[in-house]
PDB file of C-alpha atoms in Angstrom:
ATOM      1  CA  MET A   1       0.000   0.000   0.000  1.00 52.00           C
ATOM      2  CA  PHE A   2       2.811   2.408   0.961  1.00 51.00           C
ATOM      3  CA  GLN A   3       4.571   1.545  -2.249  1.00 55.00           C
ATOM      4  CA  SER A   4       1.527   2.596  -4.263  1.00 57.00           C
ATOM      5  CA  LEU A   5       1.235   5.913  -2.382  1.00 53.00           C
ATOM      6  CA  LYS A   6       4.938   6.653  -2.682  1.00 56.00           C
ATOM      7  CA  CYS A   7       4.702   6.923  -6.421  1.00 59.00           C
ATOM      8  CA  TYR A   8       2.436   9.995  -6.065  1.00 54.00           C
ATOM      9  CA  PHE A   9       5.144  11.960  -4.183  1.00 58.00           C
ATOM     10  CA  GLU A  10       8.069  11.084  -6.408  1.00 66.00           C
ATOM     11  CA  TYR A  11       9.159  13.825  -8.865  1.00 66.00           C
ATOM     12  CA  THR A  12      11.510  13.702 -11.751  1.00 75.00           C
ATOM     13  CA  LYS A  13      14.522  16.022 -11.867  1.00 73.00           C
ATOM     14  CA  ASN A  14      12.800  18.383 -14.314  1.00 77.00           C
ATOM     15  CA  GLN A  15       9.674  18.542 -12.137  1.00 75.00           C
ATOM     16  CA  ARG A  16      11.723  19.436  -9.054  1.00 75.00           C
ATOM     17  CA  ILE A  17      13.506  22.234 -10.951  1.00 81.00           C
ATOM     18  CA  ALA A  18      10.185  23.614 -12.244  1.00 79.00           C
ATOM     19  CA  LEU A  19       8.656  23.539  -8.760  1.00 78.00           C
ATOM     20  CA  LEU A  20      11.655  25.376  -7.274  1.00 82.00           C
ATOM     21  CA  CYS A  21      11.466  28.068  -9.970  1.00 82.00           C
ATOM     22  CA  LEU A  22       7.751  28.532  -9.284  1.00 83.00           C
ATOM     23  CA  ILE A  23       8.375  29.041  -5.556  1.00 85.00           C
ATOM     24  CA  ILE A  24      11.191  31.545  -6.200  1.00 87.00           C
ATOM     25  CA  LEU A  25       9.028  33.479  -8.692  1.00 84.00           C
ATOM     26  CA  SER A  26       6.096  33.639  -6.251  1.00 82.00           C
ATOM     27  CA  VAL A  27       8.276  34.915  -3.392  1.00 82.00           C
ATOM     28  CA  SER A  28       9.921  37.505  -5.669  1.00 81.00           C
ATOM     29  CA  ILE A  29       6.603  38.915  -6.893  1.00 82.00           C
ATOM     30  CA  HIS A  30       5.281  39.199  -3.340  1.00 75.00           C
ATOM     31  CA  THR A  31       8.464  40.962  -2.167  1.00 78.00           C
ATOM     32  CA  ILE A  32       8.450  43.446  -5.048  1.00 76.00           C
ATOM     33  CA  TYR A  33       4.748  44.238  -4.541  1.00 69.00           C
ATOM     34  CA  THR A  34       5.345  44.882  -0.840  1.00 70.00           C
ATOM     35  CA  LEU A  35       8.480  47.011  -1.069  1.00 68.00           C
ATOM     36  CA  VAL A  36       8.020  48.992  -4.290  1.00 64.00           C
ATOM     37  CA  ASP A  37       5.644  51.998  -4.469  1.00 57.00           C
ATOM     38  CA  PHE A  38       3.773  51.816  -7.780  1.00 54.00           C
ATOM     39  CA  SER A  39       1.698  54.966  -7.179  1.00 52.00           C
ATOM     40  CA  THR A  40       2.337  57.895  -9.498  1.00 52.00           C
ATOM     41  CA  ASN A  41       3.153  61.291  -8.023  1.00 54.00           C
ATOM     42  CA  ILE A  42       0.922  63.991  -9.521  1.00 57.00           C
ATOM     43  CA  GLU A  43       1.975  67.550  -8.826  1.00 64.00           C
ATOM     44  CA  LEU A  44      -0.999  69.791  -8.002  1.00 64.00           C
ATOM     45  CA  THR A  45      -1.061  73.549  -8.319  1.00 72.00           C
ATOM     46  CA  LYS A  46      -1.704  75.649  -5.222  1.00 69.00           C
ATOM     47  CA  GLU A  47      -5.257  76.398  -6.382  1.00 69.00           C
ATOM     48  CA  GLU A  48      -5.952  72.689  -6.925  1.00 66.00           C
ATOM     49  CA  GLN A  49      -4.599  71.874  -3.472  1.00 67.00           C
ATOM     50  CA  ASN A  50      -6.829  74.516  -1.866  1.00 67.00           C
ATOM     51  CA  TRP A  51      -9.850  73.297  -3.808  1.00 68.00           C
ATOM     52  CA  LEU A  52      -9.137  69.684  -2.808  1.00 69.00           C
ATOM     53  CA  ALA A  53      -8.788  70.674   0.854  1.00 68.00           C
ATOM     54  CA  GLN A  54     -12.138  72.463   0.722  1.00 67.00           C
ATOM     55  CA  GLN A  55     -13.770  69.457  -0.907  1.00 69.00           C
ATOM     56  CA  ILE A  56     -12.520  67.208   1.878  1.00 67.00           C
ATOM     57  CA  ILE A  57     -14.006  69.560   4.481  1.00 64.00           C
ATOM     58  CA  ILE A  58     -17.309  69.810   2.619  1.00 63.00           C
ATOM     59  CA  ASP A  59     -17.509  66.037   2.173  1.00 62.00           C
ATOM     60  CA  SER A  60     -16.905  65.525   5.884  1.00 58.00           C
ATOM     61  CA  LEU A  61     -19.730  67.932   6.686  1.00 55.00           C
ATOM     62  CA  LYS A  62     -22.073  66.090   4.336  1.00 55.00           C
ATOM     63  CA  LYS A  63     -21.348  62.858   6.177  1.00 55.00           C
ATOM     64  CA  GLN A  64     -22.453  64.375   9.472  1.00 51.00           C
ATOM     65  CA  THR A  65     -25.832  63.445  10.813  1.00 42.00           C
ATOM     66  CA  LYS A  66     -28.736  65.295   9.266  1.00 47.00           C
ATOM     67  CA  GLN A  67     -29.964  68.364  11.056  1.00 46.00           C
ATOM     68  CA  ASP A  68     -32.933  67.950  13.341  1.00 44.00           C
ATOM     69  CA  GLU A  69     -36.252  68.325  11.580  1.00 47.00           C
ATOM     70  CA  TYR A  70     -37.992  71.643  11.996  1.00 52.00           C
ATOM     71  CA  ARG A  71     -39.965  71.547  15.218  1.00 62.00           C
ATOM     72  CA  LEU A  72     -42.818  73.912  15.878  1.00 66.00           C
ATOM     73  CA  TYR A  73     -43.282  75.369  19.341  1.00 69.00           C
ATOM     74  CA  PRO A  74     -45.931  77.771  20.665  1.00 77.00           C
ATOM     75  CA  PHE A  75     -45.274  81.282  19.364  1.00 80.00           C
ATOM     76  CA  ASN A  76     -46.735  84.763  19.231  1.00 85.00           C
ATOM     77  CA  PRO A  77     -48.116  85.141  15.670  1.00 87.00           C
ATOM     78  CA  ASN A  78     -47.213  88.837  15.726  1.00 86.00           C
ATOM     79  CA  TYR A  79     -43.569  87.816  15.338  1.00 83.00           C
ATOM     80  CA  ILE A  80     -43.917  85.188  12.650  1.00 82.00           C
ATOM     81  CA  THR A  81     -40.964  85.175  10.235  1.00 79.00           C
ATOM     82  CA  ASP A  82     -40.861  84.398   6.513  1.00 78.00           C
ATOM     83  CA  PHE A  83     -39.266  81.041   7.274  1.00 76.00           C
ATOM     84  CA  LYS A  84     -41.782  80.027   9.941  1.00 79.00           C
ATOM     85  CA  GLY A  85     -44.685  81.168   7.794  1.00 83.00           C
ATOM     86  CA  TYR A  86     -43.355  79.098   4.903  1.00 80.00           C
ATOM     87  CA  LYS A  87     -43.016  76.037   7.138  1.00 80.00           C
ATOM     88  CA  LEU A  88     -46.576  76.486   8.372  1.00 83.00           C
ATOM     89  CA  GLY A  89     -47.892  76.531   4.814  1.00 86.00           C
ATOM     90  CA  MET A  90     -48.542  80.248   4.351  1.00 88.00           C
ATOM     91  CA  SER A  91     -48.066  81.846   0.959  1.00 88.00           C
ATOM     92  CA  VAL A  92     -45.746  84.803   0.367  1.00 86.00           C
ATOM     93  CA  GLU A  93     -48.750  87.120  -0.066  1.00 87.00           C
ATOM     94  CA  GLU A  94     -50.273  86.015   3.246  1.00 90.00           C
ATOM     95  CA  ILE A  95     -47.001  86.562   5.112  1.00 89.00           C
ATOM     96  CA  ASN A  96     -46.494  89.969   3.504  1.00 88.00           C
ATOM     97  CA  ARG A  97     -49.985  91.088   4.579  1.00 90.00           C
ATOM     98  CA  LEU A  98     -49.091  90.407   8.206  1.00 90.00           C
ATOM     99  CA  LEU A  99     -45.683  92.088   7.905  1.00 88.00           C
ATOM    100  CA  ALA A 100     -47.272  95.168   6.324  1.00 88.00           C
ATOM    101  CA  TYR A 101     -49.812  95.291   9.154  1.00 90.00           C
ATOM    102  CA  ARG A 102     -47.029  95.027  11.749  1.00 86.00           C
ATOM    103  CA  LYS A 103     -45.010  97.806  10.109  1.00 85.00           C
ATOM    104  CA  LYS A 104     -47.860 100.148  10.994  1.00 83.00           C
ATOM    105  CA  GLY A 105     -47.181  99.399  14.656  1.00 81.00           C
ATOM    106  CA  LYS A 106     -50.336  97.290  14.973  1.00 85.00           C
ATOM    107  CA  TYR A 107     -50.741  93.832  16.521  1.00 87.00           C
ATOM    108  CA  VAL A 108     -53.161  90.961  16.061  1.00 88.00           C
ATOM    109  CA  ASN A 109     -54.852  89.970  19.313  1.00 86.00           C
ATOM    110  CA  SER A 110     -56.701  86.808  18.328  1.00 87.00           C
ATOM    111  CA  ALA A 111     -56.710  83.947  15.847  1.00 87.00           C
ATOM    112  CA  LYS A 112     -59.768  85.437  14.150  1.00 89.00           C
ATOM    113  CA  GLU A 113     -57.995  88.764  13.689  1.00 91.00           C
ATOM    114  CA  PHE A 114     -54.913  86.926  12.370  1.00 92.00           C
ATOM    115  CA  GLN A 115     -57.059  85.281   9.686  1.00 92.00           C
ATOM    116  CA  SER A 116     -58.746  88.586   8.876  1.00 92.00           C
ATOM    117  CA  ILE A 117     -55.390  90.272   8.237  1.00 92.00           C
ATOM    118  CA  THR A 118     -53.586  87.449   6.414  1.00 93.00           C
ATOM    119  CA  LYS A 119     -56.610  86.007   4.538  1.00 93.00           C
ATOM    120  CA  ILE A 120     -55.499  82.423   5.253  1.00 91.00           C
ATOM    121  CA  SER A 121     -57.952  79.583   4.744  1.00 89.00           C
ATOM    122  CA  ASP A 122     -60.032  78.040   7.541  1.00 87.00           C
ATOM    123  CA  SER A 123     -58.210  74.723   7.182  1.00 85.00           C
ATOM    124  CA  LEU A 124     -54.774  76.333   7.579  1.00 88.00           C
ATOM    125  CA  LEU A 125     -55.958  78.400  10.542  1.00 88.00           C
ATOM    126  CA  THR A 126     -57.184  75.225  12.239  1.00 85.00           C
ATOM    127  CA  THR A 127     -53.708  73.679  12.043  1.00 84.00           C
ATOM    128  CA  MET A 128     -52.048  76.854  13.346  1.00 86.00           C
ATOM    129  CA  ILE A 129     -54.323  77.747  16.271  1.00 85.00           C
ATOM    130  CA  PRO A 130     -52.879  75.105  18.672  1.00 82.00           C
ATOM    131  CA  TYR A 131     -49.477  76.835  18.394  1.00 83.00           C
ATOM    132  CA  PHE A 132     -50.693  80.409  18.846  1.00 85.00           C
ATOM    133  CA  LYS A 133     -49.552  81.978  22.096  1.00 82.00           C
ATOM    134  CA  PHE A 134     -50.892  85.456  22.769  1.00 76.00           C
ATOM    135  CA  PRO A 135     -49.813  87.560  25.778  1.00 68.00           C
ATOM    136  CA  ASN A 136     -51.460  86.630  29.074  1.00 58.00           C
ATOM    137  CA  TRP A 137     -52.977  90.056  29.527  1.00 51.00           C
ATOM    138  CA  LEU A 138     -55.000  89.580  26.340  1.00 52.00           C
ATOM    139  CA  SER A 139     -56.685  86.450  27.673  1.00 50.00           C
ATOM    140  CA  LYS A 140     -57.433  88.239  30.938  1.00 49.00           C
ATOM    141  CA  ASN A 141     -59.058  91.112  29.088  1.00 50.00           C
ATOM    142  CA  LYS A 142     -61.047  88.668  26.980  1.00 48.00           C
ATOM    143  CA  TYR A 143     -62.778  87.156  29.987  1.00 45.00           C
ATOM    144  CA  SER A 144     -63.091  90.357  32.021  1.00 44.00           C
ATOM    145  CA  ASN A 145     -66.467  91.845  32.777  1.00 43.00           C
ATOM    146  CA  LYS A 146     -67.135  94.172  29.854  1.00 44.00           C
ATOM    147  CA  SER A 147     -70.072  95.855  31.581  1.00 37.00           C
ATOM    148  CA  LYS A 148     -67.865  97.195  34.335  1.00 39.00           C
ATOM    149  CA  PHE A 149     -67.253 100.947  34.103  1.00 38.00           C
ATOM    150  CA  ILE A 150     -63.962 102.503  35.133  1.00 37.00           C
ATOM    151  CA  THR A 151     -63.856 106.067  36.391  1.00 40.00           C
ATOM    152  CA  PHE A 152     -60.766 108.246  36.504  1.00 40.00           C
ATOM    153  CA  ASN A 153     -60.128 110.995  38.970  1.00 45.00           C
ATOM    154  CA  LYS A 154     -57.650 113.785  38.696  1.00 42.00           C
ATOM    155  CA  SER A 155     -54.823 111.737  40.156  1.00 45.00           C
ATOM    156  CA  ASP A 156     -55.358 109.105  37.424  1.00 45.00           C
ATOM    157  CA  GLU A 157     -55.047 111.766  34.736  1.00 45.00           C
ATOM    158  CA  ASP A 158     -51.882 113.078  36.345  1.00 44.00           C
ATOM    159  CA  PHE A 159     -50.481 109.547  36.312  1.00 41.00           C
ATOM    160  CA  LYS A 160     -51.292 109.146  32.618  1.00 45.00           C
ATOM    161  CA  LYS A 161     -49.485 112.389  31.852  1.00 45.00           C
ATOM    162  CA  LYS A 162     -46.431 111.223  33.782  1.00 43.00           C
ATOM    163  CA  ASP A 163     -46.509 107.906  31.956  1.00 50.00           C
ATOM    164  CA  SER A 164     -46.690 109.501  28.500  1.00 57.00           C
ATOM    165  CA  TRP A 165     -43.851 108.270  26.306  1.00 64.00           C
ATOM    166  CA  VAL A 166     -42.199 109.543  23.163  1.00 78.00           C
ATOM    167  CA  GLN A 167     -40.836 106.689  21.048  1.00 85.00           C
ATOM    168  CA  LYS A 168     -37.038 106.588  21.099  1.00 90.00           C
ATOM    169  CA  ASP A 169     -34.287 104.996  19.025  1.00 93.00           C
ATOM    170  CA  ILE A 170     -33.357 101.621  20.523  1.00 94.00           C
ATOM    171  CA  ASN A 171     -29.686 102.292  19.798  1.00 94.00           C
ATOM    172  CA  LEU A 172     -29.810 105.464  21.912  1.00 93.00           C
ATOM    173  CA  ALA A 173     -31.776 103.992  24.809  1.00 93.00           C
ATOM    174  CA  THR A 174     -30.171 104.167  28.248  1.00 93.00           C
ATOM    175  CA  LYS A 175     -30.480 101.659  31.043  1.00 94.00           C
ATOM    176  CA  GLU A 176     -32.986 103.944  32.754  1.00 93.00           C
ATOM    177  CA  ASP A 177     -35.069 104.145  29.553  1.00 93.00           C
ATOM    178  CA  LEU A 178     -35.209 100.372  29.276  1.00 93.00           C
ATOM    179  CA  MET A 179     -36.122  99.873  32.925  1.00 92.00           C
ATOM    180  CA  LYS A 180     -39.230 102.012  32.432  1.00 90.00           C
ATOM    181  CA  VAL A 181     -40.670  99.132  30.399  1.00 89.00           C
ATOM    182  CA  TYR A 182     -42.759  96.825  32.567  1.00 86.00           C
ATOM    183  CA  GLY A 183     -40.947  93.505  32.935  1.00 86.00           C
ATOM    184  CA  ILE A 184     -37.412  94.859  32.481  1.00 89.00           C
ATOM    185  CA  GLY A 185     -35.170  95.197  35.512  1.00 89.00           C
ATOM    186  CA  GLU A 186     -31.473  95.783  36.006  1.00 90.00           C
ATOM    187  CA  ILE A 187     -30.376  92.343  34.783  1.00 91.00           C
ATOM    188  CA  ILE A 188     -32.467  92.322  31.588  1.00 92.00           C
ATOM    189  CA  SER A 189     -31.562  95.926  30.765  1.00 92.00           C
ATOM    190  CA  ASP A 190     -27.866  95.060  31.151  1.00 94.00           C
ATOM    191  CA  ARG A 191     -28.321  92.115  28.776  1.00 93.00           C
ATOM    192  CA  ILE A 192     -29.956  94.341  26.157  1.00 94.00           C
ATOM    193  CA  LEU A 193     -27.164  96.905  26.392  1.00 94.00           C
ATOM    194  CA  LYS A 194     -24.493  94.194  26.256  1.00 94.00           C
ATOM    195  CA  LYS A 195     -26.129  92.649  23.180  1.00 92.00           C
ATOM    196  CA  ARG A 196     -26.248  96.067  21.517  1.00 93.00           C
ATOM    197  CA  GLU A 197     -22.569  96.641  22.294  1.00 92.00           C
ATOM    198  CA  THR A 198     -21.580  93.199  20.970  1.00 91.00           C
ATOM    199  CA  LEU A 199     -23.431  93.797  17.697  1.00 90.00           C
ATOM    200  CA  GLY A 200     -22.159  97.332  17.328  1.00 90.00           C
ATOM    201  CA  GLY A 201     -25.771  98.474  17.437  1.00 92.00           C
ATOM    202  CA  PHE A 202     -29.056  96.826  16.504  1.00 93.00           C
ATOM    203  CA  VAL A 203     -29.796  96.704  12.772  1.00 91.00           C
ATOM    204  CA  SER A 204     -33.256  95.218  13.295  1.00 90.00           C
ATOM    205  CA  MET A 205     -35.762  95.209  16.147  1.00 90.00           C
ATOM    206  CA  GLU A 206     -35.999  91.441  15.621  1.00 90.00           C
ATOM    207  CA  GLN A 207     -32.578  91.110  17.269  1.00 92.00           C
ATOM    208  CA  LEU A 208     -34.230  91.819  20.618  1.00 91.00           C
ATOM    209  CA  GLN A 209     -35.642  88.303  20.393  1.00 89.00           C
ATOM    210  CA  ASP A 210     -32.083  87.012  20.855  1.00 89.00           C
ATOM    211  CA  VAL A 211     -31.799  88.593  24.312  1.00 90.00           C
ATOM    212  CA  TRP A 212     -32.246  85.819  26.842  1.00 88.00           C
ATOM    213  CA  GLY A 213     -35.053  86.376  29.333  1.00 86.00           C
ATOM    214  CA  LEU A 214     -37.249  88.665  27.234  1.00 87.00           C
ATOM    215  CA  SER A 215     -40.808  87.353  27.077  1.00 86.00           C
ATOM    216  CA  PRO A 216     -43.025  87.950  24.014  1.00 85.00           C
ATOM    217  CA  GLU A 217     -45.136  90.388  26.052  1.00 86.00           C
ATOM    218  CA  VAL A 218     -42.099  92.483  26.979  1.00 89.00           C
ATOM    219  CA  ILE A 219     -40.862  92.459  23.369  1.00 89.00           C
ATOM    220  CA  ILE A 220     -44.240  93.810  22.250  1.00 88.00           C
ATOM    221  CA  GLU A 221     -43.918  96.611  24.791  1.00 88.00           C
ATOM    222  CA  LEU A 222     -40.347  97.342  23.667  1.00 91.00           C
ATOM    223  CA  ASN A 223     -41.503  97.624  20.059  1.00 88.00           C
ATOM    224  CA  SER A 224     -44.181 100.111  21.062  1.00 87.00           C
ATOM    225  CA  ARG A 225     -41.761 102.293  23.043  1.00 90.00           C
ATOM    226  CA  PHE A 226     -38.653 101.995  20.867  1.00 92.00           C
ATOM    227  CA  ALA A 227     -37.876 101.841  17.155  1.00 90.00           C
ATOM    228  CA  LEU A 228     -34.916 101.818  14.806  1.00 88.00           C
ATOM    229  CA  PHE A 229     -34.797 105.304  13.324  1.00 87.00           C
ATOM    230  CA  LYS A 230     -31.320 104.982  11.836  1.00 84.00           C
ATOM    231  CA  ASN A 231     -29.124 101.956  11.206  1.00 83.00           C
ATOM    232  CA  PRO A 232     -25.758 102.050  12.967  1.00 87.00           C
ATOM    233  CA  GLU A 233     -22.649 102.603  10.881  1.00 85.00           C
ATOM    234  CA  ILE A 234     -21.341  99.099  10.270  1.00 85.00           C
ATOM    235  CA  LEU A 235     -18.342  98.207   8.124  1.00 87.00           C
ATOM    236  CA  LYS A 236     -19.824  95.639   5.767  1.00 90.00           C
ATOM    237  CA  LEU A 237     -17.852  92.456   5.177  1.00 92.00           C
ATOM    238  CA  LYS A 238     -16.878  91.607   1.587  1.00 93.00           C
ATOM    239  CA  ILE A 239     -18.279  88.100   1.448  1.00 92.00           C
ATOM    240  CA  ASN A 240     -16.212  87.075  -1.584  1.00 92.00           C
ATOM    241  CA  GLN A 241     -12.952  87.928   0.160  1.00 92.00           C
ATOM    242  CA  ALA A 242     -13.730  87.113   3.792  1.00 91.00           C
ATOM    243  CA  SER A 243     -11.954  84.335   5.660  1.00 91.00           C
ATOM    244  CA  ILE A 244     -13.746  81.818   7.877  1.00 90.00           C
ATOM    245  CA  LYS A 245     -12.648  83.758  10.958  1.00 91.00           C
ATOM    246  CA  GLU A 246     -14.158  86.965   9.565  1.00 92.00           C
ATOM    247  CA  LEU A 247     -17.414  85.240   8.589  1.00 92.00           C
ATOM    248  CA  LEU A 248     -17.829  83.971  12.146  1.00 92.00           C
ATOM    249  CA  ARG A 249     -18.099  87.583  13.333  1.00 91.00           C
ATOM    250  CA  ILE A 250     -21.380  87.955  11.445  1.00 91.00           C
ATOM    251  CA  PRO A 251     -24.418  87.292  13.682  1.00 90.00           C
ATOM    252  CA  TYR A 252     -26.093  83.890  13.172  1.00 90.00           C
ATOM    253  CA  LEU A 253     -23.236  82.439  11.079  1.00 91.00           C
ATOM    254  CA  LYS A 254     -21.778  79.329  12.713  1.00 90.00           C
ATOM    255  CA  TYR A 255     -18.621  77.446  11.738  1.00 91.00           C
ATOM    256  CA  PRO A 256     -20.299  74.795   9.508  1.00 91.00           C
ATOM    257  CA  ILE A 257     -22.174  77.522   7.609  1.00 91.00           C
ATOM    258  CA  ALA A 258     -18.975  79.541   7.163  1.00 91.00           C
ATOM    259  CA  LEU A 259     -17.312  76.475   5.623  1.00 92.00           C
ATOM    260  CA  GLU A 260     -20.263  75.970   3.286  1.00 92.00           C
ATOM    261  CA  ILE A 261     -20.018  79.629   2.210  1.00 92.00           C
ATOM    262  CA  ILE A 262     -16.308  79.248   1.402  1.00 92.00           C
ATOM    263  CA  GLY A 263     -16.996  76.056  -0.554  1.00 91.00           C
ATOM    264  CA  TYR A 264     -19.917  77.514  -2.509  1.00 91.00           C
ATOM    265  CA  ARG A 265     -17.913  80.661  -3.225  1.00 91.00           C
ATOM    266  CA  SER A 266     -14.963  78.733  -4.680  1.00 90.00           C
ATOM    267  CA  MET A 267     -17.097  76.431  -6.837  1.00 91.00           C
ATOM    268  CA  ASN A 268     -19.464  79.093  -8.207  1.00 90.00           C
ATOM    269  CA  ASN A 269     -17.099  81.975  -8.919  1.00 90.00           C
ATOM    270  CA  GLY A 270     -18.298  83.985  -5.935  1.00 91.00           C
ATOM    271  CA  ILE A 271     -21.523  84.930  -4.149  1.00 92.00           C
ATOM    272  CA  HIS A 272     -23.336  87.791  -5.847  1.00 90.00           C
ATOM    273  CA  SER A 273     -26.771  88.114  -4.244  1.00 88.00           C
ATOM    274  CA  VAL A 274     -29.133  87.006  -1.502  1.00 89.00           C
ATOM    275  CA  ASP A 275     -30.394  84.273  -3.838  1.00 90.00           C
ATOM    276  CA  ASP A 276     -26.933  82.689  -3.775  1.00 91.00           C
ATOM    277  CA  LEU A 277     -26.977  82.645   0.035  1.00 90.00           C
ATOM    278  CA  LEU A 278     -30.307  80.825   0.031  1.00 89.00           C
ATOM    279  CA  LYS A 279     -28.757  78.044  -2.080  1.00 90.00           C
ATOM    280  CA  ILE A 280     -26.150  77.284   0.593  1.00 90.00           C
ATOM    281  CA  LYS A 281     -26.906  74.183   2.615  1.00 88.00           C
ATOM    282  CA  GLY A 282     -27.964  74.914   6.181  1.00 88.00           C
ATOM    283  CA  PHE A 283     -28.090  78.697   5.756  1.00 90.00           C
ATOM    284  CA  PRO A 284     -30.412  80.298   8.375  1.00 88.00           C
ATOM    285  CA  ILE A 285     -33.161  81.419   5.998  1.00 87.00           C
ATOM    286  CA  ASP A 286     -35.201  83.053   8.770  1.00 85.00           C
ATOM    287  CA  LYS A 287     -32.280  85.417   9.515  1.00 88.00           C
ATOM    288  CA  VAL A 288     -31.239  86.203   5.938  1.00 88.00           C
ATOM    289  CA  LYS A 289     -32.666  89.753   5.968  1.00 88.00           C
ATOM    290  CA  ILE A 290     -30.577  90.633   9.022  1.00 90.00           C
ATOM    291  CA  ILE A 291     -27.423  88.842   7.854  1.00 92.00           C
ATOM    292  CA  THR A 292     -27.379  90.635   4.495  1.00 90.00           C
ATOM    293  CA  LEU A 293     -27.207  93.983   6.312  1.00 90.00           C
ATOM    294  CA  TYR A 294     -23.686  93.000   7.387  1.00 92.00           C
ATOM    295  CA  LEU A 295     -22.494  91.847   3.943  1.00 92.00           C
ATOM    296  CA  ASP A 296     -21.070  93.448   0.816  1.00 91.00           C
ATOM    297  CA  PHE A 297     -21.630  91.371  -2.343  1.00 89.00           C
ATOM    298  CA  LYS A 298     -19.304  93.412  -4.582  1.00 84.00           C
TER     299      LYS A 298
END
């Protein structure tokens, strides 16, 4: 039996030489493949290197988790923005009717009045009503006894005269001016002044909404007592020349957005209008009107 198996493992001289050559060739190929670099070195220009670096950054941002879906919270419909109105299903005409009404210094005090001004449909109003949040004092007035008469004596008239107020420029308001508004004390007034100093002056009354601690009712009162008569002198940033560090100085622009701006700018031969900004992924659409006040598109 062993004799019959032995014949399978016996090789002729030529077979042994061929087998040895095959082993040597296999080892040589493996060694060469491991030690030798077969990649070709391509020299890139400085512009190509910068573009490639930006692409890597942009690609890494795209791989990040998607932004949280837009969540709707209770809000005062007097301060609805273009973006929020769009998300709620309002048309541009309906939003503009409300904005035009608000520019007159007027406010809507109920859902019915909101529909009367904007001309939205009954079905859309039904979906929006659960999120409407009007000031508390409005609801109190709604359920107050309307048949009750209020009489004023001379002291009441004197008080009304003392409380008379001439609307002032928010950028010229002092701490004492702000503290005359019901609901604003020393801490809140300091926050408003600090915010104004950080921004170099308010360019929009909407920026008061960014002051922590201001309730919608107090903001309404601020808008009735103060206004923006003249925009502060701000050195506009040339968006097509600005660095990431410079872009981060613009209110509402975060680091990921600044990177997207740089990437879009390099791939589209610059940013020339507000429409270009709206094409940038993640750009805060609801703040675009304020942001553009800080930018120079030339």
